[in-house]
PDB file of C-alpha atoms in Angstrom:
ATOM      1  CA  MET A  20      -9.347  14.650 -18.607  1.00 42.00           C
ATOM      2  CA  PRO A  21      -7.841  11.509 -20.160  1.00 44.00           C
ATOM      3  CA  SER A  22      -8.240   8.340 -18.183  1.00 51.00           C
ATOM      4  CA  LEU A  23      -5.481   6.049 -17.052  1.00 54.00           C
ATOM      5  CA  GLU A  24      -5.238   2.779 -18.902  1.00 56.00           C
ATOM      6  CA  VAL A  25      -3.414  -0.123 -17.326  1.00 61.00           C
ATOM      7  CA  THR A  26      -3.019  -3.157 -19.560  1.00 59.00           C
ATOM      8  CA  TRP A  27      -1.934  -6.457 -18.046  1.00 59.00           C
ATOM      9  CA  THR A  28      -0.110  -8.938 -20.240  1.00 58.00           C
ATOM     10  CA  ASN A  29       0.861 -12.132 -18.453  1.00 58.00           C
ATOM     11  CA  SER A  30       2.926 -10.736 -15.573  1.00 56.00           C
ATOM     12  CA  SER A  31       3.634  -7.196 -16.726  1.00 56.00           C
ATOM     13  CA  PHE A  32       1.610  -4.082 -17.269  1.00 61.00           C
ATOM     14  CA  LYS A  33       1.753  -0.990 -19.417  1.00 60.00           C
ATOM     15  CA  ILE A  34       0.535   2.366 -18.129  1.00 61.00           C
ATOM     16  CA  LYS A  35      -0.947   4.997 -20.471  1.00 59.00           C
ATOM     17  CA  PRO A  36      -0.827   8.007 -20.594  1.00 56.00           C
ATOM     18  CA  TRP A  37       2.659   8.758 -19.403  1.00 55.00           C
ATOM     19  CA  PRO A  38       3.281  10.462 -17.022  1.00 56.00           C
ATOM     20  CA  VAL A  39       0.390   9.169 -14.984  1.00 58.00           C
ATOM     21  CA  PHE A  40      -2.434  11.477 -13.926  1.00 60.00           C
ATOM     22  CA  LEU A  41      -4.178  11.206 -10.587  1.00 63.00           C
ATOM     23  CA  VAL A  42      -6.273   8.044 -10.480  1.00 63.00           C
ATOM     24  CA  ASP A  43      -9.356   8.275  -8.308  1.00 64.00           C
ATOM     25  CA  ARG A  44     -10.654   4.735  -8.794  1.00 70.00           C
ATOM     26  CA  PHE A  45      -9.635   1.361 -10.131  1.00 76.00           C
ATOM     27  CA  LYS A  46     -11.824  -1.338 -11.607  1.00 77.00           C
ATOM     28  CA  ILE A  47     -10.030  -4.572 -10.792  1.00 80.00           C
ATOM     29  CA  ASP A  48     -11.400  -7.983 -11.631  1.00 80.00           C
ATOM     30  CA  PRO A  49     -11.187 -10.411  -8.681  1.00 82.00           C
ATOM     31  CA  SER A  50      -9.193 -12.799 -10.881  1.00 84.00           C
ATOM     32  CA  VAL A  51      -6.262 -10.353 -11.138  1.00 85.00           C
ATOM     33  CA  PRO A  52      -3.450 -11.772  -8.985  1.00 88.00           C
ATOM     34  CA  THR A  53      -2.482  -9.855  -5.870  1.00 92.00           C
ATOM     35  CA  SER A  54       1.130  -9.664  -7.027  1.00 90.00           C
ATOM     36  CA  ILE A  55       0.095  -7.689 -10.120  1.00 87.00           C
ATOM     37  CA  ILE A  56      -1.875  -5.196  -8.025  1.00 90.00           C
ATOM     38  CA  THR A  57       0.949  -4.774  -5.521  1.00 94.00           C
ATOM     39  CA  ASN A  58       3.454  -4.297  -8.356  1.00 90.00           C
ATOM     40  CA  LEU A  59       1.237  -1.542  -9.743  1.00 88.00           C
ATOM     41  CA  ALA A  60       1.086   0.048  -6.280  1.00 91.00           C
ATOM     42  CA  ILE A  61       4.882  -0.099  -6.006  1.00 92.00           C
ATOM     43  CA  SER A  62       5.230   1.518  -9.441  1.00 87.00           C
ATOM     44  CA  LEU A  63       2.869   4.316  -8.405  1.00 86.00           C
ATOM     45  CA  ILE A  64       4.779   4.822  -5.138  1.00 91.00           C
ATOM     46  CA  ARG A  65       8.021   5.197  -7.045  1.00 88.00           C
ATOM     47  CA  MET A  66       6.335   7.651  -9.446  1.00 82.00           C
ATOM     48  CA  GLY A  67       5.134   9.761  -6.510  1.00 83.00           C
ATOM     49  CA  ARG A  68       1.400   9.071  -6.874  1.00 78.00           C
ATOM     50  CA  PRO A  69       0.392   8.320  -3.257  1.00 75.00           C
ATOM     51  CA  GLN A  70      -3.320   9.114  -3.701  1.00 76.00           C
ATOM     52  CA  SER A  71      -3.610   6.416  -6.337  1.00 80.00           C
ATOM     53  CA  VAL A  72      -1.754   3.963  -4.102  1.00 87.00           C
ATOM     54  CA  ASN A  73      -4.189   4.634  -1.254  1.00 85.00           C
ATOM     55  CA  ILE A  74      -7.041   3.485  -3.483  1.00 83.00           C
ATOM     56  CA  LEU A  75      -5.168   0.285  -4.352  1.00 88.00           C
ATOM     57  CA  VAL A  76      -4.363  -0.336  -0.675  1.00 90.00           C
ATOM     58  CA  GLU A  77      -8.034   0.015   0.173  1.00 88.00           C
ATOM     59  CA  HIS A  78      -8.827  -2.551  -2.525  1.00 88.00           C
ATOM     60  CA  LEU A  79      -6.071  -4.898  -1.326  1.00 92.00           C
ATOM     61  CA  THR A  80      -7.250  -4.848   2.293  1.00 91.00           C
ATOM     62  CA  LYS A  81     -10.674  -6.062   1.170  1.00 90.00           C
ATOM     63  CA  ARG A  82      -9.272  -9.118  -0.610  1.00 90.00           C
ATOM     64  CA  MET A  83      -8.867 -12.505   0.977  1.00 90.00           C
ATOM     65  CA  ILE A  84      -5.177 -12.633   1.835  1.00 91.00           C
ATOM     66  CA  SER A  85      -3.319 -15.916   1.667  1.00 90.00           C
ATOM     67  CA  ILE A  86       0.004 -16.599   3.337  1.00 90.00           C
ATOM     68  CA  ASP A  87       1.534 -16.680  -0.140  1.00 92.00           C
ATOM     69  CA  ASP A  88       0.347 -13.086  -0.717  1.00 93.00           C
ATOM     70  CA  GLU A  89       1.961 -11.654   2.428  1.00 94.00           C
ATOM     71  CA  PRO A  90       5.362 -10.883   0.825  1.00 95.00           C
ATOM     72  CA  ALA A  91       3.644  -8.898  -1.955  1.00 96.00           C
ATOM     73  CA  TYR A  92       1.803  -6.762   0.606  1.00 96.00           C
ATOM     74  CA  LEU A  93       5.020  -6.181   2.524  1.00 97.00           C
ATOM     75  CA  ASP A  94       6.787  -5.144  -0.683  1.00 97.00           C
ATOM     76  CA  ILE A  95       4.550  -2.065  -0.653  1.00 97.00           C
ATOM     77  CA  ALA A  96       5.943  -1.154   2.778  1.00 97.00           C
ATOM     78  CA  ARG A  97       9.468  -1.690   1.467  1.00 97.00           C
ATOM     79  CA  ALA A  98       8.712   0.641  -1.464  1.00 96.00           C
ATOM     80  CA  TYR A  99       7.558   3.326   0.967  1.00 96.00           C
ATOM     81  CA  LEU A 100      10.787   2.871   2.935  1.00 95.00           C
ATOM     82  CA  ALA A 101      12.912   2.977  -0.222  1.00 94.00           C
ATOM     83  CA  THR A 102      11.308   6.282  -1.242  1.00 94.00           C
ATOM     84  CA  ASN A 103      11.687   7.804   2.250  1.00 93.00           C
ATOM     85  CA  LYS A 104       7.920   7.881   2.842  1.00 93.00           C
ATOM     86  CA  TYR A 105       8.354   6.778   6.444  1.00 92.00           C
ATOM     87  CA  ASP A 106       5.109   8.269   7.803  1.00 90.00           C
ATOM     88  CA  VAL A 107       3.058   6.607   5.079  1.00 92.00           C
ATOM     89  CA  CYS A 108       4.955   3.346   5.569  1.00 94.00           C
ATOM     90  CA  TYR A 109       4.126   3.413   9.270  1.00 91.00           C
ATOM     91  CA  LEU A 110       0.442   4.007   8.578  1.00 90.00           C
ATOM     92  CA  TYR A 111       0.366   1.277   5.930  1.00 93.00           C
ATOM     93  CA  LEU A 112       1.972  -1.198   8.341  1.00 93.00           C
ATOM     94  CA  LYS A 113      -0.514  -0.147  11.004  1.00 90.00           C
ATOM     95  CA  ILE A 114      -3.318  -1.037   8.584  1.00 90.00           C
ATOM     96  CA  LEU A 115      -1.690  -4.408   7.834  1.00 91.00           C
ATOM     97  CA  SER A 116      -1.249  -5.120  11.541  1.00 88.00           C
ATOM     98  CA  GLN A 117      -5.040  -4.964  11.891  1.00 87.00           C
ATOM     99  CA  LEU A 118      -5.482  -7.732   9.340  1.00 85.00           C
ATOM    100  CA  GLY A 119      -5.492 -11.165  10.927  1.00 81.00           C
ATOM    101  CA  THR A 120      -3.014 -12.550   8.422  1.00 84.00           C
ATOM    102  CA  PHE A 121      -0.251 -10.129   9.402  1.00 88.00           C
ATOM    103  CA  VAL A 122      -0.610 -10.257  13.190  1.00 85.00           C
ATOM    104  CA  ASP A 123       1.817 -13.179  13.497  1.00 86.00           C
ATOM    105  CA  ASN A 124       4.060 -12.252  10.572  1.00 88.00           C
ATOM    106  CA  PRO A 125       7.543 -11.414  11.903  1.00 90.00           C
ATOM    107  CA  GLU A 126       8.460  -9.424   8.779  1.00 93.00           C
ATOM    108  CA  THR A 127       5.530  -7.071   9.431  1.00 91.00           C
ATOM    109  CA  TRP A 128       6.815  -6.325  12.911  1.00 89.00           C
ATOM    110  CA  TYR A 129      10.422  -6.040  11.742  1.00 91.00           C
ATOM    111  CA  LEU A 130       9.395  -3.417   9.165  1.00 94.00           C
ATOM    112  CA  MET A 131       7.221  -1.674  11.767  1.00 91.00           C
ATOM    113  CA  GLY A 132      10.156  -1.524  14.190  1.00 88.00           C
ATOM    114  CA  LEU A 133      12.518  -0.278  11.490  1.00 90.00           C
ATOM    115  CA  THR A 134      10.051   2.405  10.423  1.00 91.00           C
ATOM    116  CA  CYS A 135       9.398   3.541  14.001  1.00 86.00           C
ATOM    117  CA  THR A 136      13.133   3.710  14.660  1.00 87.00           C
ATOM    118  CA  ILE A 137      13.693   5.886  11.587  1.00 88.00           C
ATOM    119  CA  LEU A 138      10.770   8.152  12.490  1.00 85.00           C
ATOM    120  CA  SER A 139      12.027   8.471  16.060  1.00 80.00           C
ATOM    121  CA  GLN A 140      15.504   9.382  14.835  1.00 77.00           C
ATOM    122  CA  LEU A 141      14.004  12.002  12.520  1.00 71.00           C
ATOM    123  CA  GLY A 142      11.852  13.304  15.357  1.00 70.00           C
ATOM    124  CA  THR A 143       8.711  12.923  13.265  1.00 62.00           C
ATOM    125  CA  PHE A 144       7.077   9.858  14.803  1.00 55.00           C
ATOM    126  CA  VAL A 145       3.320  10.283  14.419  1.00 56.00           C
ATOM    127  CA  ASP A 146       0.607   8.034  15.802  1.00 57.00           C
ATOM    128  CA  ASN A 147      -2.353  10.319  15.357  1.00 55.00           C
ATOM    129  CA  PRO A 148      -5.539   9.530  13.375  1.00 52.00           C
ATOM    130  CA  GLU A 149      -5.894  13.207  12.360  1.00 53.00           C
ATOM    131  CA  THR A 150      -2.538  12.972  10.612  1.00 50.00           C
ATOM    132  CA  TRP A 151      -3.644   9.772   8.859  1.00 48.00           C
ATOM    133  CA  TYR A 152      -6.704  11.588   7.555  1.00 50.00           C
ATOM    134  CA  LEU A 153      -4.605  14.483   6.258  1.00 46.00           C
ATOM    135  CA  MET A 154      -2.377  11.985   4.448  1.00 47.00           C
ATOM    136  CA  GLY A 155      -5.431  10.411   2.809  1.00 49.00           C
ATOM    137  CA  LEU A 156      -5.163   7.157   4.748  1.00 49.00           C
ATOM    138  CA  THR A 157      -7.490   5.482   7.149  1.00 48.00           C
ATOM    139  CA  CYS A 158      -6.553   2.899   9.687  1.00 45.00           C
ATOM    140  CA  THR A 159      -9.855   1.066   9.565  1.00 44.00           C
ATOM    141  CA  VAL A 160     -10.269  -2.287   7.970  1.00 41.00           C
ATOM    142  CA  GLY A 161     -13.340  -4.078   6.689  1.00 40.00           C
ATOM    143  CA  LYS A 162     -15.109  -6.287   9.203  1.00 36.00           C
ATOM    144  CA  GLU A 163     -14.299  -9.376   7.175  1.00 40.00           C
ATOM    145  CA  HIS A 164     -10.706  -9.160   8.463  1.00 39.00           C
ATOM    146  CA  ALA A 165     -11.405  -8.197  12.066  1.00 38.00           C
TER     147      ALA A 165
END
């Protein structure tokens, strides 16, 4: 099976082959800016490749997160909302809420409230670890952020 090639040039990236196949791992140099990784995640969300996004999210939660990076992480939640992936958005925000950086971030809690409201209105609110597993997400975070 052909591999996915992502080429970064300054602040943009090119994805080959198109359309994207399932990506089961990423090799990301620590020097790659968080904003580039989150933009790739957002692109994959909009292309309907959630499994690949989960791998990027796992990578992102292991990085040291600065206050300047918080908006980029929250843009992933906004992308889930924009694509009507409310359950996944909720689980992603739940993961972020476990990271020390996001505990006091009002935008995190605003997006969490908005997502919970939408899920409640749809009658599909889920706060069940078994469902997270079925969606390919985990709500555990590395000890370095606990």
